[in-house]
mmCIF file of C-alpha atoms in Angstrom:
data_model
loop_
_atom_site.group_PDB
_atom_site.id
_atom_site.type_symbol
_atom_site.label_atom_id
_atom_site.label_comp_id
_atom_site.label_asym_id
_atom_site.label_seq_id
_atom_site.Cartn_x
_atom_site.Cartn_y
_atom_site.Cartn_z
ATOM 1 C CA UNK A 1 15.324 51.455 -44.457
ATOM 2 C CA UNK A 2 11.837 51.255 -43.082
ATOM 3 C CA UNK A 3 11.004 54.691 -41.288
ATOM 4 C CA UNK A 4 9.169 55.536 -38.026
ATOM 5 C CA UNK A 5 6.002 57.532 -40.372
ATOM 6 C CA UNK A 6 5.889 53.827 -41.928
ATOM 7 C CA UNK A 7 5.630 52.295 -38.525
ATOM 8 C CA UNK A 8 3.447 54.931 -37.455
ATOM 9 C CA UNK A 9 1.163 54.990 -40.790
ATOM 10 C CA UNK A 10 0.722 51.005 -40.371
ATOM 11 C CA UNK A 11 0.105 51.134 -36.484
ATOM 12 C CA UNK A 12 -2.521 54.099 -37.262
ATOM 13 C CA UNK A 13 -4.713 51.614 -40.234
ATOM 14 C CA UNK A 14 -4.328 49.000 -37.653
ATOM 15 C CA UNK A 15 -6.122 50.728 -35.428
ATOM 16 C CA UNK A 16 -8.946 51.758 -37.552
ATOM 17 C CA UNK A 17 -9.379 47.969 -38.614
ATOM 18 C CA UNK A 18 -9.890 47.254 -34.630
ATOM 19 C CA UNK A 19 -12.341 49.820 -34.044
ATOM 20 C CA UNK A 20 -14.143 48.744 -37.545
ATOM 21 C CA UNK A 21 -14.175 45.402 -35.533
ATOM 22 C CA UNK A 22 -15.212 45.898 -32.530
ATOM 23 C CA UNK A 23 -18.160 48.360 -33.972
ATOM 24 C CA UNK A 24 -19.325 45.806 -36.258
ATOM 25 C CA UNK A 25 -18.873 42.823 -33.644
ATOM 26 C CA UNK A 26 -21.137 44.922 -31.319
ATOM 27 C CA UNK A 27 -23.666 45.423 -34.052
ATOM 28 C CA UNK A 28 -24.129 42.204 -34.850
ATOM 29 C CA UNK A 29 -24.443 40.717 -31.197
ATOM 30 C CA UNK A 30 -27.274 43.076 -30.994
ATOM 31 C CA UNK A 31 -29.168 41.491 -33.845
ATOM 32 C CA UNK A 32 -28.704 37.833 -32.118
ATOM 33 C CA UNK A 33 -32.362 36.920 -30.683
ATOM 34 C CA UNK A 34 -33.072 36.240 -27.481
ATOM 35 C CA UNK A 35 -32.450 38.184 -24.511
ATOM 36 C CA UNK A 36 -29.120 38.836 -23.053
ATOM 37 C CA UNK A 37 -30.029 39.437 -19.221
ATOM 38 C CA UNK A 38 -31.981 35.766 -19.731
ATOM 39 C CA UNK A 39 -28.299 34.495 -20.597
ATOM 40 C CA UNK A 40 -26.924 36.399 -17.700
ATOM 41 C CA UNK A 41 -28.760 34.514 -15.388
ATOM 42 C CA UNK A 42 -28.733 30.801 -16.824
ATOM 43 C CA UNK A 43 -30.546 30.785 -20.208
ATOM 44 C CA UNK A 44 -33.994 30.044 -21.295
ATOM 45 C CA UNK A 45 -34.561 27.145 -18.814
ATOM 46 C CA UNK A 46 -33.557 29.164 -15.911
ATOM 47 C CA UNK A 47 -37.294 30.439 -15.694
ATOM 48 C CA UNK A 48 -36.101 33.788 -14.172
ATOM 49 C CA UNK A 49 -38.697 36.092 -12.543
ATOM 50 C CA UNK A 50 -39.576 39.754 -14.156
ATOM 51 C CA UNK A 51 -37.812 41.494 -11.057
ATOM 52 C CA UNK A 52 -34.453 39.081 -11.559
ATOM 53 C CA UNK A 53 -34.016 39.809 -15.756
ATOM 54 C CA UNK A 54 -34.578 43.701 -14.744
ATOM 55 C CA UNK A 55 -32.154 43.782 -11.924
ATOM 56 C CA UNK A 56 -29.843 41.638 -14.659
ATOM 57 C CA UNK A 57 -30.197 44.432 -16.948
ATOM 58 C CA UNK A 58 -29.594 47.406 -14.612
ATOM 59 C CA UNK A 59 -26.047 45.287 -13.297
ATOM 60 C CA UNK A 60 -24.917 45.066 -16.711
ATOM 61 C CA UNK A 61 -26.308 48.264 -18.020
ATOM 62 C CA UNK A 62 -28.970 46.719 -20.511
ATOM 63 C CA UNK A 63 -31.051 48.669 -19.681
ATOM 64 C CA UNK A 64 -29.410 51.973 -21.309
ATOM 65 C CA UNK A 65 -30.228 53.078 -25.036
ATOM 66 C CA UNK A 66 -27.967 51.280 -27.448
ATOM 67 C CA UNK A 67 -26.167 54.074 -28.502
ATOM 68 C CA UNK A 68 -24.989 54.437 -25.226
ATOM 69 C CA UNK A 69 -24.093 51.207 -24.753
ATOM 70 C CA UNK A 70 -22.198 51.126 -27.233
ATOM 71 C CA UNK A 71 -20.112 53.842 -26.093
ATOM 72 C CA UNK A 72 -19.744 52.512 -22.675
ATOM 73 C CA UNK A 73 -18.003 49.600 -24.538
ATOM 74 C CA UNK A 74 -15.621 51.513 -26.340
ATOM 75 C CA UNK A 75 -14.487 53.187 -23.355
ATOM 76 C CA UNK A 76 -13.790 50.013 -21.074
ATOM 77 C CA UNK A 77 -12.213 49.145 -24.689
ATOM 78 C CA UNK A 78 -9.932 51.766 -24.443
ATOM 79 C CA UNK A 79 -8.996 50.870 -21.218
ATOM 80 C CA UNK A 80 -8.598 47.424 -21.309
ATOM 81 C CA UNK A 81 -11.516 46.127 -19.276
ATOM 82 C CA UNK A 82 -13.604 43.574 -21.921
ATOM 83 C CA UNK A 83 -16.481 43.105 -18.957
ATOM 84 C CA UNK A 84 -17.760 40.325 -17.210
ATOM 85 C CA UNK A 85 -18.946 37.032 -18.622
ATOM 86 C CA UNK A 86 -22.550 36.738 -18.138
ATOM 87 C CA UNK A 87 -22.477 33.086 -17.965
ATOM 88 C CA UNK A 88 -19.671 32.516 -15.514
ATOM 89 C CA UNK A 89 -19.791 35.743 -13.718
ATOM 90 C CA UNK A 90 -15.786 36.264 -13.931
ATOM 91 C CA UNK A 91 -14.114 39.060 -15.825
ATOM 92 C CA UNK A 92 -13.574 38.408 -19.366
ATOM 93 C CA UNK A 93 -10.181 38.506 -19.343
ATOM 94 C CA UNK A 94 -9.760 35.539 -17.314
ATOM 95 C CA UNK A 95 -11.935 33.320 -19.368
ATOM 96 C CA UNK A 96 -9.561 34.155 -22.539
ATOM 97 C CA UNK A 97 -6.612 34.157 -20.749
ATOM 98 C CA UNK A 98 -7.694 30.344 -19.520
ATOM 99 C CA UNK A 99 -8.347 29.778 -23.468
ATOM 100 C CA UNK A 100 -5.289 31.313 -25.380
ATOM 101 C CA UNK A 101 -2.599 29.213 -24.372
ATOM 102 C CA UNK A 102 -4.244 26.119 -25.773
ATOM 103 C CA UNK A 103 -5.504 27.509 -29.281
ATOM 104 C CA UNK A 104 -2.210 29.603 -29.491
ATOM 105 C CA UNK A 105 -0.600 26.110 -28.938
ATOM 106 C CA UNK A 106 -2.503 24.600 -31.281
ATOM 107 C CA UNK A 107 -2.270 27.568 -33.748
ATOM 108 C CA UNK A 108 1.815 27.851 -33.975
ATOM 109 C CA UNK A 109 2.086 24.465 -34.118
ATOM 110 C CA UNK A 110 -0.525 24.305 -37.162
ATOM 111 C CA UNK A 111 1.129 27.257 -38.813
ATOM 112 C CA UNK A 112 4.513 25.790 -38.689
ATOM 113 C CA UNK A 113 4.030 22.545 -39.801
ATOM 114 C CA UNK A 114 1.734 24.611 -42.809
ATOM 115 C CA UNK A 115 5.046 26.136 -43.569
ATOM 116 C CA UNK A 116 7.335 22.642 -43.543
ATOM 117 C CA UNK A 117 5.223 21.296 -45.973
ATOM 118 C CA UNK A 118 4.422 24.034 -48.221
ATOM 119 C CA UNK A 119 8.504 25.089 -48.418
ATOM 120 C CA UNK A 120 8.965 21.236 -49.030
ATOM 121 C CA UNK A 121 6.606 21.196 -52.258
ATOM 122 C CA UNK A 122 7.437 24.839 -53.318
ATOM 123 C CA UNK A 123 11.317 23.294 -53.406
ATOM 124 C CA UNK A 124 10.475 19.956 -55.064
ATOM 125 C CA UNK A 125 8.492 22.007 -57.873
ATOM 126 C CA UNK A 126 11.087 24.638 -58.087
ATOM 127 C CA UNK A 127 13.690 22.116 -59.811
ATOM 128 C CA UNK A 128 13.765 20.474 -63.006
ATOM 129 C CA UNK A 129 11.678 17.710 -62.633
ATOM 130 C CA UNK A 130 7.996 17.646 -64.755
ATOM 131 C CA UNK A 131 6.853 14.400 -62.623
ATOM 132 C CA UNK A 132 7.844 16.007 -58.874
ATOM 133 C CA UNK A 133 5.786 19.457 -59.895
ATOM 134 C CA UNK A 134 3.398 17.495 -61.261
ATOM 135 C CA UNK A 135 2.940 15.337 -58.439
ATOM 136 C CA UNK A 136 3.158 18.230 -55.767
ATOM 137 C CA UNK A 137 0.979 20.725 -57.474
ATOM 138 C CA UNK A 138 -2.404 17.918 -57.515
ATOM 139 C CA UNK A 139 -1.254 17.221 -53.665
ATOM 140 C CA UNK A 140 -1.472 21.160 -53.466
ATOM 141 C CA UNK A 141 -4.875 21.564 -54.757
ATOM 142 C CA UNK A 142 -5.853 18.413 -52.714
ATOM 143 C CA UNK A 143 -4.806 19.558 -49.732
ATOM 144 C CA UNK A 144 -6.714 23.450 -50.356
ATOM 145 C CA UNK A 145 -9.599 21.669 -51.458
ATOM 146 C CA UNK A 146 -10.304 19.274 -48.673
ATOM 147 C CA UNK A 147 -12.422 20.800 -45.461
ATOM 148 C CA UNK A 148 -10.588 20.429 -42.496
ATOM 149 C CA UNK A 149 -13.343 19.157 -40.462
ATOM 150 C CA UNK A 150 -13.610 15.784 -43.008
ATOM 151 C CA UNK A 151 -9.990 15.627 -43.156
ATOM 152 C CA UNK A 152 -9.928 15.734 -39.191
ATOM 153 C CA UNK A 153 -12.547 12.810 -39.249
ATOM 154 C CA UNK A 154 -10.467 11.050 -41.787
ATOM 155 C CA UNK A 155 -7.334 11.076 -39.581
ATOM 156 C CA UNK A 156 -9.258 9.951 -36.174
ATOM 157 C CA UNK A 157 -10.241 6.635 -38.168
ATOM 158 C CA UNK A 158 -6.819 6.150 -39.501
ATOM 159 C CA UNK A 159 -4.624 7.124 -36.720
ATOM 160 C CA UNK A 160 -6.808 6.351 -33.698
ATOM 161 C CA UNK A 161 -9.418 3.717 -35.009
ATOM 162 C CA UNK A 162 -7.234 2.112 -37.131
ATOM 163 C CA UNK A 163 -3.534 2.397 -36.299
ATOM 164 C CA UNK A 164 -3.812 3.379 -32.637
ATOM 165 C CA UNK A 165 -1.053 5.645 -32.547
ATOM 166 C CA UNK A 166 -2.768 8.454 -31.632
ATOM 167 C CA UNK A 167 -5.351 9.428 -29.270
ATOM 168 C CA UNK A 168 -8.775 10.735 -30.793
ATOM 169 C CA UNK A 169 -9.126 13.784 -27.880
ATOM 170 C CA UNK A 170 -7.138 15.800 -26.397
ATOM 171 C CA UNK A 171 -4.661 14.007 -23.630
ATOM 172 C CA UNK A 172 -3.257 17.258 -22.719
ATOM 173 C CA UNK A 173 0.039 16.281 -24.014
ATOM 174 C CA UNK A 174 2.249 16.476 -26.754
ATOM 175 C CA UNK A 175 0.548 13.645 -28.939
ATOM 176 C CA UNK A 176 -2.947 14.789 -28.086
ATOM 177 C CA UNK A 177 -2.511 18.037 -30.298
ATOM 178 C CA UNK A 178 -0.793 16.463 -33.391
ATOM 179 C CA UNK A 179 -4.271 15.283 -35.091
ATOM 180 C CA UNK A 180 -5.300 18.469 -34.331
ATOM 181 C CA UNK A 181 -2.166 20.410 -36.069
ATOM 182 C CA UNK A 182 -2.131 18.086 -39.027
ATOM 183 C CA UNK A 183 -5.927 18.561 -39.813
ATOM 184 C CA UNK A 184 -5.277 22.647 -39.425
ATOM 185 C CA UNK A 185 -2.184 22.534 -41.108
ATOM 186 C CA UNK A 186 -2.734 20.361 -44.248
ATOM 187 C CA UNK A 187 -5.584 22.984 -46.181
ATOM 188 C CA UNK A 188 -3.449 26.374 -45.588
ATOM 189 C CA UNK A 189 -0.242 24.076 -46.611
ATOM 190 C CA UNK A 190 -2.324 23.580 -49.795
ATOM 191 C CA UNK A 191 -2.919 27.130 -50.378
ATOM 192 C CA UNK A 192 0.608 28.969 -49.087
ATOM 193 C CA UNK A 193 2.442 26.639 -51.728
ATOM 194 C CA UNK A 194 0.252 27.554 -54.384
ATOM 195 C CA UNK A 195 0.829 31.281 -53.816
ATOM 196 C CA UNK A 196 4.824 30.691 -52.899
ATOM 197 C CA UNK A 197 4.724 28.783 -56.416
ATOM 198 C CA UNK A 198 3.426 31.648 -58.512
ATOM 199 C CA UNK A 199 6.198 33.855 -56.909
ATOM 200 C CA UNK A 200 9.101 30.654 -57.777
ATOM 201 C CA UNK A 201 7.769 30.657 -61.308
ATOM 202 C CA UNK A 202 8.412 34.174 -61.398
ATOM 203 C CA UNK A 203 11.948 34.286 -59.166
ATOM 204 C CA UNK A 204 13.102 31.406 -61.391
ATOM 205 C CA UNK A 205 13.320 33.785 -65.015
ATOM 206 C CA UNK A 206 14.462 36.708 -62.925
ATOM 207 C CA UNK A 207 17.842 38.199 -64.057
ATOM 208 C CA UNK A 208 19.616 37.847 -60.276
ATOM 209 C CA UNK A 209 19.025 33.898 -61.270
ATOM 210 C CA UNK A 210 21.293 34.097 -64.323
ATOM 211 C CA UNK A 211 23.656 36.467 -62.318
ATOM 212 C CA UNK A 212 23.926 33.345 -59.900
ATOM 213 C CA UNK A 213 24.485 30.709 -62.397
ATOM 214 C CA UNK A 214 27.283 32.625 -63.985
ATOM 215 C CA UNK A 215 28.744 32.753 -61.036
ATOM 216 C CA UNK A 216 28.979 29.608 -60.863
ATOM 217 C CA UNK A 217 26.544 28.441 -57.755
ATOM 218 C CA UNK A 218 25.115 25.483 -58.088
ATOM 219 C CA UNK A 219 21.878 24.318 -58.716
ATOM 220 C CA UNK A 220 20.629 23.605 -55.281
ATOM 221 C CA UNK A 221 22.510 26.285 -53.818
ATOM 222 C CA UNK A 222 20.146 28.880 -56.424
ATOM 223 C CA UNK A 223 16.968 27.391 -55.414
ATOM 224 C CA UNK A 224 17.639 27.882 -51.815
ATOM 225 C CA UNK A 225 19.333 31.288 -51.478
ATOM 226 C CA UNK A 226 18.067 32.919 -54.282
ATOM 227 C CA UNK A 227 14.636 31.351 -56.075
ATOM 228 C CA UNK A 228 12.905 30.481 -52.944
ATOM 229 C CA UNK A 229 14.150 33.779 -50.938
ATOM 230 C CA UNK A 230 12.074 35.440 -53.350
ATOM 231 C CA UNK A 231 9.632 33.069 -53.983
ATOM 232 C CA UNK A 232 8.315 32.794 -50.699
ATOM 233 C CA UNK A 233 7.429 36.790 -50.423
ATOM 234 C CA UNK A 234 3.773 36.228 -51.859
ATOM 235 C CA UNK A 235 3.387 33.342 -49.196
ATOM 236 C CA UNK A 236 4.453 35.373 -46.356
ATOM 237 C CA UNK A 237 2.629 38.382 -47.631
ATOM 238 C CA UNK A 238 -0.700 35.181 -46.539
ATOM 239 C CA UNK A 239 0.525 35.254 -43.131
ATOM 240 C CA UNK A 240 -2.129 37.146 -41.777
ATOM 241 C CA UNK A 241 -4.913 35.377 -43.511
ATOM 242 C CA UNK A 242 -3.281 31.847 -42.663
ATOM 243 C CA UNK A 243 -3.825 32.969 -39.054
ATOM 244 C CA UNK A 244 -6.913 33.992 -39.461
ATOM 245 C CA UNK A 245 -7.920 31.314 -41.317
ATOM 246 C CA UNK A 246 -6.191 28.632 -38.249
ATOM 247 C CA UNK A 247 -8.079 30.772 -36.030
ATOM 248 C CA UNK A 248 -11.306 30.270 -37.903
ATOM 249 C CA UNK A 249 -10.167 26.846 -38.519
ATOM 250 C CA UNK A 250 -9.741 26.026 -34.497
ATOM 251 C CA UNK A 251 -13.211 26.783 -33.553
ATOM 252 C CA UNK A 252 -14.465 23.335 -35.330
ATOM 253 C CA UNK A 253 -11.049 21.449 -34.344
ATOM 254 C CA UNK A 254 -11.149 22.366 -30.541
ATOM 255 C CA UNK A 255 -14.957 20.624 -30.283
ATOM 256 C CA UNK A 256 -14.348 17.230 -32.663
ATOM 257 C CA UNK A 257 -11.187 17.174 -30.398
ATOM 258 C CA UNK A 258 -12.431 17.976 -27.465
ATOM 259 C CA UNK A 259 -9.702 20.492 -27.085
ATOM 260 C CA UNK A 260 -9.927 23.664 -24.667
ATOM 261 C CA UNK A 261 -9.021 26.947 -26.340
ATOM 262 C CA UNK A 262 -10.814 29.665 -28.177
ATOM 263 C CA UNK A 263 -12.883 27.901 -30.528
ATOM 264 C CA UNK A 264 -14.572 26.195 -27.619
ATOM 265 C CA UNK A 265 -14.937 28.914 -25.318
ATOM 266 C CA UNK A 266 -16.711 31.154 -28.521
ATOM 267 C CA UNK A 267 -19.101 28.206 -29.557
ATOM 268 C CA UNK A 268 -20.264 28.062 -25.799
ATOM 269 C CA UNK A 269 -20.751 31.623 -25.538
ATOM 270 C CA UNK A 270 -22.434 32.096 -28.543
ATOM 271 C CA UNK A 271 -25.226 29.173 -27.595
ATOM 272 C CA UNK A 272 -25.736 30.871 -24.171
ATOM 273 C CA UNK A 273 -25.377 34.771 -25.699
ATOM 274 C CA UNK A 274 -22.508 35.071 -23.200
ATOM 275 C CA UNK A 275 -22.082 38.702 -25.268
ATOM 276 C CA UNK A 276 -18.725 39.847 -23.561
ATOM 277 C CA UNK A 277 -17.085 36.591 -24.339
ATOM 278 C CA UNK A 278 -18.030 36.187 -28.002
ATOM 279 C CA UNK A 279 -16.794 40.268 -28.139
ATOM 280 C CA UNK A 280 -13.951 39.442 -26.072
ATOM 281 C CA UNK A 281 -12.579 36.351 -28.777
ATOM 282 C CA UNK A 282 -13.810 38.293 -31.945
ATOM 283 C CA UNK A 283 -11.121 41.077 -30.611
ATOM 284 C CA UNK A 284 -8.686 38.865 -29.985
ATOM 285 C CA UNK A 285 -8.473 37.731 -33.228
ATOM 286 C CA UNK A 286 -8.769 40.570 -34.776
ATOM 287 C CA UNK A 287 -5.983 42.172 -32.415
ATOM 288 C CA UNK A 288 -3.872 38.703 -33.434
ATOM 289 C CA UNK A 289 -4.440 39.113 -37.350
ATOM 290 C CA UNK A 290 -3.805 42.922 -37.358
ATOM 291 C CA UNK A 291 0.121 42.363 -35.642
ATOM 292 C CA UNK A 292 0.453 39.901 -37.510
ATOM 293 C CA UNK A 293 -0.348 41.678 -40.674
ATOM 294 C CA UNK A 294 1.793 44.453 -38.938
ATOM 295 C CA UNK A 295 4.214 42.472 -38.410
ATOM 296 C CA UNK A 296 4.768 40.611 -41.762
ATOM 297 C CA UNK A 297 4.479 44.488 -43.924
ATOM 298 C CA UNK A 298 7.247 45.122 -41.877
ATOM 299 C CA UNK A 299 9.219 41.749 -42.563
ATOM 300 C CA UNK A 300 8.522 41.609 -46.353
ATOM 301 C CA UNK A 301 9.662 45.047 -46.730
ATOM 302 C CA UNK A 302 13.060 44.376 -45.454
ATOM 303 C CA UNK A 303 13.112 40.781 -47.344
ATOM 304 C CA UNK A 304 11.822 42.276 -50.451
ATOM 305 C CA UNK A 305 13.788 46.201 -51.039
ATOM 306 C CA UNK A 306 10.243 46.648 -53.759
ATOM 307 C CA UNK A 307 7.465 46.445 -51.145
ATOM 308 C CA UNK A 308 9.500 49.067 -48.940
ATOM 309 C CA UNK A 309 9.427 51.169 -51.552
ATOM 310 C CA UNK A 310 5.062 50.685 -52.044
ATOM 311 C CA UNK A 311 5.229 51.032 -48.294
ATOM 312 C CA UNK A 312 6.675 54.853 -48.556
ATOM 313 C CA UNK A 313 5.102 55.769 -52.180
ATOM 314 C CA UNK A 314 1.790 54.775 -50.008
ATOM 315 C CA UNK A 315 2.516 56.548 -46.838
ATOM 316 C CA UNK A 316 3.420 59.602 -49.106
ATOM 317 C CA UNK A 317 0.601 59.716 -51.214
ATOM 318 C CA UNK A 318 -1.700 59.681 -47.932
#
């Protein structure tokens, strides 16, 4: 039974990992050349007078030590305020809230169809066969090993330039994001069955497998409830880093696509030092992979009776 201190303990480290975050996000913006109040008002071509950048500077509070800077931005942090885009002069909020949606579209869609295919090879290569796990362990390290930005080039020319089915941008329907999904999907695919396989090979010698068999289930009926229920704990255990890594991922998707979401919107503000956007999307994701990771302790734990019981041996040992 998963207790509140383990709730508590894993809500507490999540917490440290955002403010490690956001304190390292700020510290590295800082570092970017270039000045930010030149963003604020246009960018480099926008030939701004002296008076303009300093007035720029006073609005935004650039012109305040560092140090205190960076406080200031841990307490709008705190309460929820991420600032105002320099670039668009909106709150911050709004220009991720326009930008979520599409990339946690895209995201979901990417992770799910990750999880179809890796389930499908982990179950081919979890039966008898040498020639299906031979055949879907190369397709797994093929699909790890390819970059998704070639592979999403690859599919435009097939599916678009040569086929036609399927549009090369977004359409802003269903069959605009599919390109987009497959070329996300097919590398972390690649690497969640290689993990999930490890934990088969491992499930299938277990002794709850002979249990089964002298109990007289049949073959399939072991691979589904029993070797793959198990199998599949090192893969979800990935969860976190496969969103991180689709998150990552999106950023180069969203421009060959010409897709609107959080990849975009953090490529634009990073060319134009927008410095409260690229802080506001480096959060995000960082708030995303921490429930997520949250979320999936929590999971395995009641999947897998072992990892509740590292969960509390950790929590008491702290």
């Amino acid at each position: 039974m998963i207790t509140l201190r383990i709730v508590l303990a894993r809500v507490a480290g999540a917490a440290a990992v955002m403010f490690t975050v956001a304190t390292l996000a700020f510290v590295a913006l800082q570092l970017i050349p270039g000045d930010p109040a030149e963003a604020a008002l246009g960018g480099p071509g926008s030939q701004a007078s002296a008076a303009a950048l300093e007035a720029a500077r006073v609005e935004f509070g650039l012109d305040r030590p560092i140090l205190a800077q960076y406080f200031d931005f841990l307490w709008r942090l705190l309460q929820g305020d991420l600032g105002t885009s320099y670039s668009q002069k909106i709150p911050v909020s709004q220009v991720l809230t326009a930008a979520i949606v599409p990339t946690l579209s895209l995201t979901a869609l990417s992770l799910a169809i990750a999880w179809l295919l890796a389930l499908g090879s982990v179950y081919i290569a979890s039966g008898h066969s040498k020639l299906g796990k031979a055949i879907t362990t190369a397709l797994d390290l093929l699909a790890a090993a390819v970059p998704n930005f070639w592979l999403a080039s690859l599919l435009v020319l097939l599916f678009t330039g040569v086929l036609g089915w399927l549009p090369a941008v977004s359409t802003g329907g269903f069959n605009g994001i599919i390109l987009p999904a497959v070329a996300l999907a097919l590398p972390t695919a690649g690497f969640i069955a290689q993990v999930c396989r490890t934990g088969v090979e491992q499930a299938r010698d277990a002794a709850f497998v002979e249990s089964a068999r002298a109990r007289g289930e049949s073959e399939s009926g072991i691979r589904l409830r029993h070797i793959l229920r198990h199998g599949v704990v090192p893969g979800l255990n990935m969860s976190a880093w496969s969103l991180g890594s689709l998150l990552g991922g999106a950023a180069v998707i969203e421009v060959i696509f010409a897709r609107p979401g959080l990849g975009r919107t953090l490529v634009s503000a990073v060319t134009v030092r927008d410095i409260p956007v690229v802080l506001g999307v480096v959060l995000f994701a960082a708030l995303a992979y921490v429930l997520v990771n949250l979320i999936t302790d929590l999971t395995v734990a009641r999947v897998d009776p072992r990892t509740e019981a590292r969960l509390q041996q950790a929590v008491a040992n702290a």
